CSV table of C-alpha atoms in Angstrom, one decimal:
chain,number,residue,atom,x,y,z
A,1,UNK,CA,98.7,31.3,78.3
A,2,UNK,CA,100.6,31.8,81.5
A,3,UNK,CA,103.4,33.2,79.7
A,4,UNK,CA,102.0,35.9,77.7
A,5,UNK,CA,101.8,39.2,78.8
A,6,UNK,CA,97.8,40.8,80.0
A,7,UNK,CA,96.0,42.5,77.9
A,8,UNK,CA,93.8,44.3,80.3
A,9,UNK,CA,94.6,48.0,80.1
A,10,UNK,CA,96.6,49.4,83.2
A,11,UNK,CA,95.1,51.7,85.1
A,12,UNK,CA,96.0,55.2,85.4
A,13,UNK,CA,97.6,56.2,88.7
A,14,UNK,CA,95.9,58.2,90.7
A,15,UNK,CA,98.1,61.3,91.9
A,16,UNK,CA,98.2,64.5,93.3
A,17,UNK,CA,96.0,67.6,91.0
A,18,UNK,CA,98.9,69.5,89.0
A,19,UNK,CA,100.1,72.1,91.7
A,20,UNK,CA,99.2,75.3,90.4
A,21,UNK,CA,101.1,79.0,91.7
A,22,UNK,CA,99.1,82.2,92.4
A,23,UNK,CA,101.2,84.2,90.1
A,24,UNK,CA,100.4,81.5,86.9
A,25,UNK,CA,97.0,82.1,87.8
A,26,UNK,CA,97.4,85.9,87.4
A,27,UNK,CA,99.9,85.8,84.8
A,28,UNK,CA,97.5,83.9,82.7
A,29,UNK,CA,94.7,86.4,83.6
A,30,UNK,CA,96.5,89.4,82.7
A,31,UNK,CA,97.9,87.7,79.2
A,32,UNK,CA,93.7,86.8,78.6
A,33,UNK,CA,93.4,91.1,79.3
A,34,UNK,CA,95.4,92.1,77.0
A,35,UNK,CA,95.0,90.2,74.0
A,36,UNK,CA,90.6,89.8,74.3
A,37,UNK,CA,89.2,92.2,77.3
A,38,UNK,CA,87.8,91.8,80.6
A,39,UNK,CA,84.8,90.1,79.1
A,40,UNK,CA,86.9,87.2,78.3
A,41,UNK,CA,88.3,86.6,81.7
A,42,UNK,CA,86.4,83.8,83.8
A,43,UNK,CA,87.4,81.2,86.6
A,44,UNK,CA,86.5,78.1,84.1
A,45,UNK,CA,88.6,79.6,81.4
A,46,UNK,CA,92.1,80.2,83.4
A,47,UNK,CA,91.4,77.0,85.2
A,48,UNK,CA,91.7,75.6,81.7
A,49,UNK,CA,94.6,77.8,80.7
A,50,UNK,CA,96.8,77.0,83.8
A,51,UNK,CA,95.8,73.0,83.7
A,52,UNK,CA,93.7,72.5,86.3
A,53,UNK,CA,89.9,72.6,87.4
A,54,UNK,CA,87.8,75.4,88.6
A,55,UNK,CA,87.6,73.9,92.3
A,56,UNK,CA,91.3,74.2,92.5
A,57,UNK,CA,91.3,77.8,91.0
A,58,UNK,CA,89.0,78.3,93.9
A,59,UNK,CA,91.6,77.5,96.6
A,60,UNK,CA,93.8,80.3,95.0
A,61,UNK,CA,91.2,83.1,94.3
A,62,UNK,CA,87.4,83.8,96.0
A,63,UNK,CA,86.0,85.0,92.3
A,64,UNK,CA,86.1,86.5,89.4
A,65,UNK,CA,86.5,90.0,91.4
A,66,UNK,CA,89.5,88.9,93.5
A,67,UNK,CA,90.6,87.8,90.2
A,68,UNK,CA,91.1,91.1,88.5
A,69,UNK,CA,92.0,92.6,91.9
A,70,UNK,CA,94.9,90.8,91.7
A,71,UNK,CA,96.1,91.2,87.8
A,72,UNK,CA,96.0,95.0,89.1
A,73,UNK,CA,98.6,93.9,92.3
A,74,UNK,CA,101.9,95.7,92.1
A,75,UNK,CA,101.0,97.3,88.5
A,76,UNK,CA,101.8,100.5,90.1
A,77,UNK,CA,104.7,99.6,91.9
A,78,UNK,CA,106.0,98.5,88.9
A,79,UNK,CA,106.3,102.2,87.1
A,80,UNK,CA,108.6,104.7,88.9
A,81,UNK,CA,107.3,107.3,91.1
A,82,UNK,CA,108.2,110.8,89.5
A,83,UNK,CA,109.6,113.5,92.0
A,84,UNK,CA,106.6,115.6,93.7
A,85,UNK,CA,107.1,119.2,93.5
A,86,UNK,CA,107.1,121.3,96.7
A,87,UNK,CA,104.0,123.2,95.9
A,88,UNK,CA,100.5,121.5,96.3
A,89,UNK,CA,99.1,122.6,93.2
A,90,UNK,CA,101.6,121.3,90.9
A,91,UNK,CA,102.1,118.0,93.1
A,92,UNK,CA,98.4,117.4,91.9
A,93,UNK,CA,99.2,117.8,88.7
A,94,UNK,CA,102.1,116.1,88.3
A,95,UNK,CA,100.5,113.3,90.3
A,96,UNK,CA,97.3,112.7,87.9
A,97,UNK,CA,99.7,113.5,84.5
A,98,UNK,CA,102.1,110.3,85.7
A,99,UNK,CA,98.7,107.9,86.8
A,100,UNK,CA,97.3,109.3,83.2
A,101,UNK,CA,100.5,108.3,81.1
A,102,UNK,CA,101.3,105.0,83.3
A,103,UNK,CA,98.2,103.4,82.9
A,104,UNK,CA,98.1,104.4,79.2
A,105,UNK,CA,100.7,102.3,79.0
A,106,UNK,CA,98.6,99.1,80.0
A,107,UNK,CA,95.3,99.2,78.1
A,108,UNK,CA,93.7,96.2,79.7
A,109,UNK,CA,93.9,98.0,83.4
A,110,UNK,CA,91.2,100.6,82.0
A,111,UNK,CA,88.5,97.8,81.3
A,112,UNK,CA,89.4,96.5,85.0
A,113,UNK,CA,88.7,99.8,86.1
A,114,UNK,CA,85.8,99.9,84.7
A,115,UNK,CA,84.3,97.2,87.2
A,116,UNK,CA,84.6,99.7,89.9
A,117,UNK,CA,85.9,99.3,93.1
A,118,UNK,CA,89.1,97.4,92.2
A,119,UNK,CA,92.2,98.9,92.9
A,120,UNK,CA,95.7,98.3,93.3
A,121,UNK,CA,97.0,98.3,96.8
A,122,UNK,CA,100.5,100.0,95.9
A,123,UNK,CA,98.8,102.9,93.8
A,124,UNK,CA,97.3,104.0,97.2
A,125,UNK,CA,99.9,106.7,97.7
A,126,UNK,CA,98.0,108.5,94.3
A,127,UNK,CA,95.0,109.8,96.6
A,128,UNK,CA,97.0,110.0,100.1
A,129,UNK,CA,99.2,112.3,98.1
A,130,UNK,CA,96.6,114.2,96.2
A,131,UNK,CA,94.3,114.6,99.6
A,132,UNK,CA,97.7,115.8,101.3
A,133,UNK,CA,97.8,118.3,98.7
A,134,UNK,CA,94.3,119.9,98.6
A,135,UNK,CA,94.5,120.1,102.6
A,136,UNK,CA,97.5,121.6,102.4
A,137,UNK,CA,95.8,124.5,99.9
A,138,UNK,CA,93.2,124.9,102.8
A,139,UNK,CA,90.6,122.3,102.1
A,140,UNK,CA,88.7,120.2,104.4
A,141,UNK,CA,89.7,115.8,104.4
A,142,UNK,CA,85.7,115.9,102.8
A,143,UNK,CA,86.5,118.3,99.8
A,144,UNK,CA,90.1,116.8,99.1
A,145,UNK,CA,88.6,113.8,98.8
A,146,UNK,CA,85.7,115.3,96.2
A,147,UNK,CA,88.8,117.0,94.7
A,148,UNK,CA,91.0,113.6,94.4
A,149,UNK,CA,87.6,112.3,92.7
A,150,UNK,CA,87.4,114.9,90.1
A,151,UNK,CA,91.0,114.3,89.1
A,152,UNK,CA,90.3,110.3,89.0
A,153,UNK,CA,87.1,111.4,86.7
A,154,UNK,CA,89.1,113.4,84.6
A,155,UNK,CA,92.1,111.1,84.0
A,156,UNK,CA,89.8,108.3,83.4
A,157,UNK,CA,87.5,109.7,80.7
A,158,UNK,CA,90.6,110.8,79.1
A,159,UNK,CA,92.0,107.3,79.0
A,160,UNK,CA,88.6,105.6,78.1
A,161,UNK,CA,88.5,107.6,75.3
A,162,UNK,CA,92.6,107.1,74.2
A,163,UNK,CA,91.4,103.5,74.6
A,164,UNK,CA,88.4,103.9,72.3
A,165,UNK,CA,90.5,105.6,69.9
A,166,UNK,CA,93.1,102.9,69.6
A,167,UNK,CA,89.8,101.0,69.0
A,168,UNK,CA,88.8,103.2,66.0
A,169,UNK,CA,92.4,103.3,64.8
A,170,UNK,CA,92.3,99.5,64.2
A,171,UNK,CA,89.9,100.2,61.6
A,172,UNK,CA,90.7,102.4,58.9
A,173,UNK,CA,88.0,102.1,57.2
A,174,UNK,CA,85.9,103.9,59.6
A,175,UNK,CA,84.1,106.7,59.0
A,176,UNK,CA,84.3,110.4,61.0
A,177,UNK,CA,81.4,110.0,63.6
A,178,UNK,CA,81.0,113.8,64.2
A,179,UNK,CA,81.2,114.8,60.2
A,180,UNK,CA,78.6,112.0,59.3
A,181,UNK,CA,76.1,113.5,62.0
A,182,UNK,CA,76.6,116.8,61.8
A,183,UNK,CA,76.3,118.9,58.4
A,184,UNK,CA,76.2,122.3,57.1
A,185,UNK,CA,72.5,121.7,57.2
A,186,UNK,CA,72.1,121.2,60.5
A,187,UNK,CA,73.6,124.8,61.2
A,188,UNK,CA,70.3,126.2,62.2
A,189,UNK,CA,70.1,123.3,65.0
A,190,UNK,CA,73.3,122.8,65.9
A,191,UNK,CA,75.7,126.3,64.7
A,192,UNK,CA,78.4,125.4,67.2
A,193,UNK,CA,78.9,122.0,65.9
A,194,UNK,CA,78.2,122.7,62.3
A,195,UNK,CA,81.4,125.0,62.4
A,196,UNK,CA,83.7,122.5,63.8
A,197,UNK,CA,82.5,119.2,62.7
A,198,UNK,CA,84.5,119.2,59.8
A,199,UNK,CA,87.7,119.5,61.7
A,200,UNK,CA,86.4,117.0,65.3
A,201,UNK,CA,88.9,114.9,65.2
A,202,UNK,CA,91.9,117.3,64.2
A,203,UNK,CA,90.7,119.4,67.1
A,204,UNK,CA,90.0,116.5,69.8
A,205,UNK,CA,93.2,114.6,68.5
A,206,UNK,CA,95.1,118.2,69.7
A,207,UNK,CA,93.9,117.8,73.3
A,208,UNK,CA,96.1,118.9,75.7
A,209,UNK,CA,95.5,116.6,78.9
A,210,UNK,CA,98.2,119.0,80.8
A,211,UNK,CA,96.5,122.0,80.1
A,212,UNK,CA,93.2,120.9,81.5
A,213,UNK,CA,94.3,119.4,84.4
A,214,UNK,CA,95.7,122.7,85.3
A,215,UNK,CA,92.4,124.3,84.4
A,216,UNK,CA,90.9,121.7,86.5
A,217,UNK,CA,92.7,122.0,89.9
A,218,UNK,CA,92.8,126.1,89.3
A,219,UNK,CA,88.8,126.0,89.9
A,220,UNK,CA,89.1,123.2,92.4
A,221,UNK,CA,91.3,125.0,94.9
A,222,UNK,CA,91.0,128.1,96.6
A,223,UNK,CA,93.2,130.5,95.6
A,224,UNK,CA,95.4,132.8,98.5
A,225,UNK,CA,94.9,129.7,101.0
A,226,UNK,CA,92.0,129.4,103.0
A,227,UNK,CA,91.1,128.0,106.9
A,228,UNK,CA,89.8,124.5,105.8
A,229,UNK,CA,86.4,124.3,106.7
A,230,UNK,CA,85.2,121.5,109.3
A,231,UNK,CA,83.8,118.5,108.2
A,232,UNK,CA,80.5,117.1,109.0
């Protein structure tokens, strides 16, 4: 009938894709860090999370690389600089103590870290400073930078394994690692263990990060100054 309304379905208006922002896209990412890992971060799955496809992901970010390159943009800046002390040795320290405690504070930036080679532009100052200082105790650019590498090997072995302990702390269940491997029987193999297994994680819970930093930069740099040798 000419009066009655169609009944052929309408059909859907074709319009712009959903405009998506760089920091939603990052936003997302980080949230998908810190509740599930690095492993759980892929292109398809913030595409999803933000509303849109891949391809337009794409237009925002290269890869997944970039990706996690920029969840780590501006984390530094966001945590105040502390005040650097005059002398070079204790700049060092105090320099790898605040990077220690202010990425402790974000768990998800150690399993970025542990891509390699992804960094965070405005945590730069962290080696210029830390170079400064071991060429100002007489080293050459080459050794402050093998110096500055040290200290990043340090801090981060200390925070993969705070990370792995928060790990083992969801799980109370667990069992000692050190006390179920190592027995009173295995003195004549192992004596050094054998005495402190019992107590591991007492002892290793007691770590004073601090005190072997100090330790650290104490065998690193020369003591009474030194002519920097040239590099090659």
């Amino acid at each position: 009938m000419g009066d009655e309304p169609s009944q052929e379905p309408r059909k859907r208006a074709v319009g712009r894709p959903r405009r998506i922002e760089a920091d939603q896209i990052v936003a997302v990412a980080r949230r998908i860090l810190q509740e599930e890992g690095v492993e759980a971060v892929s292109m398809r799955r913030v595409a999803k999370e933000v509303g849109a496809t891949p391809m337009a992901l794409y237009h925002h970010v290269r890869d997944k690389d970039e990706l996690l390159m920029l969840t780590l943009s501006g984390m530094a800046a966001s945590i105040p600089r502390p005040v650097l002390p005059d002398d070079p040795r204790e700049r060092i320290v105090t320099i790898a103590l605040h990077t220690y405690t202010g990425i402790s504070r974000f768990s998800w930036i150690v399993d970025v870290l542990s891509l390699g080679d992804l960094t965070d532009r405005s945590a730069l100052w962290i080696p210029e400073q830390i170079i400064g200082a071991a060429v100002e105790c007489g080293l050459s650019p080459t050794e402050a930078v093998h110096v500055y590498r040290t200290i990043w090997y340090v801090v981060y072995g200390a925070l993969v394994f705070h990370r792995a302990e928060e790990r083992r702390a969801a799980a109370p269940d667990r069992r000692p690692f050190m006390s179920s491997l190592v027995t009173e029987e295995d003195a004549g193999e192992f004596p050094h263990l054998a005495v402190v297994a019992g107590r591991w994680e007492e002892i290793t819970g007691g770590y004073d990060i601090e005190g072997q930093l100090r330790g650290v930069v104490d065998g690193l740099l020369p003591t009474g100054g030194r002519t920097a040798s040239p590099d090659a």
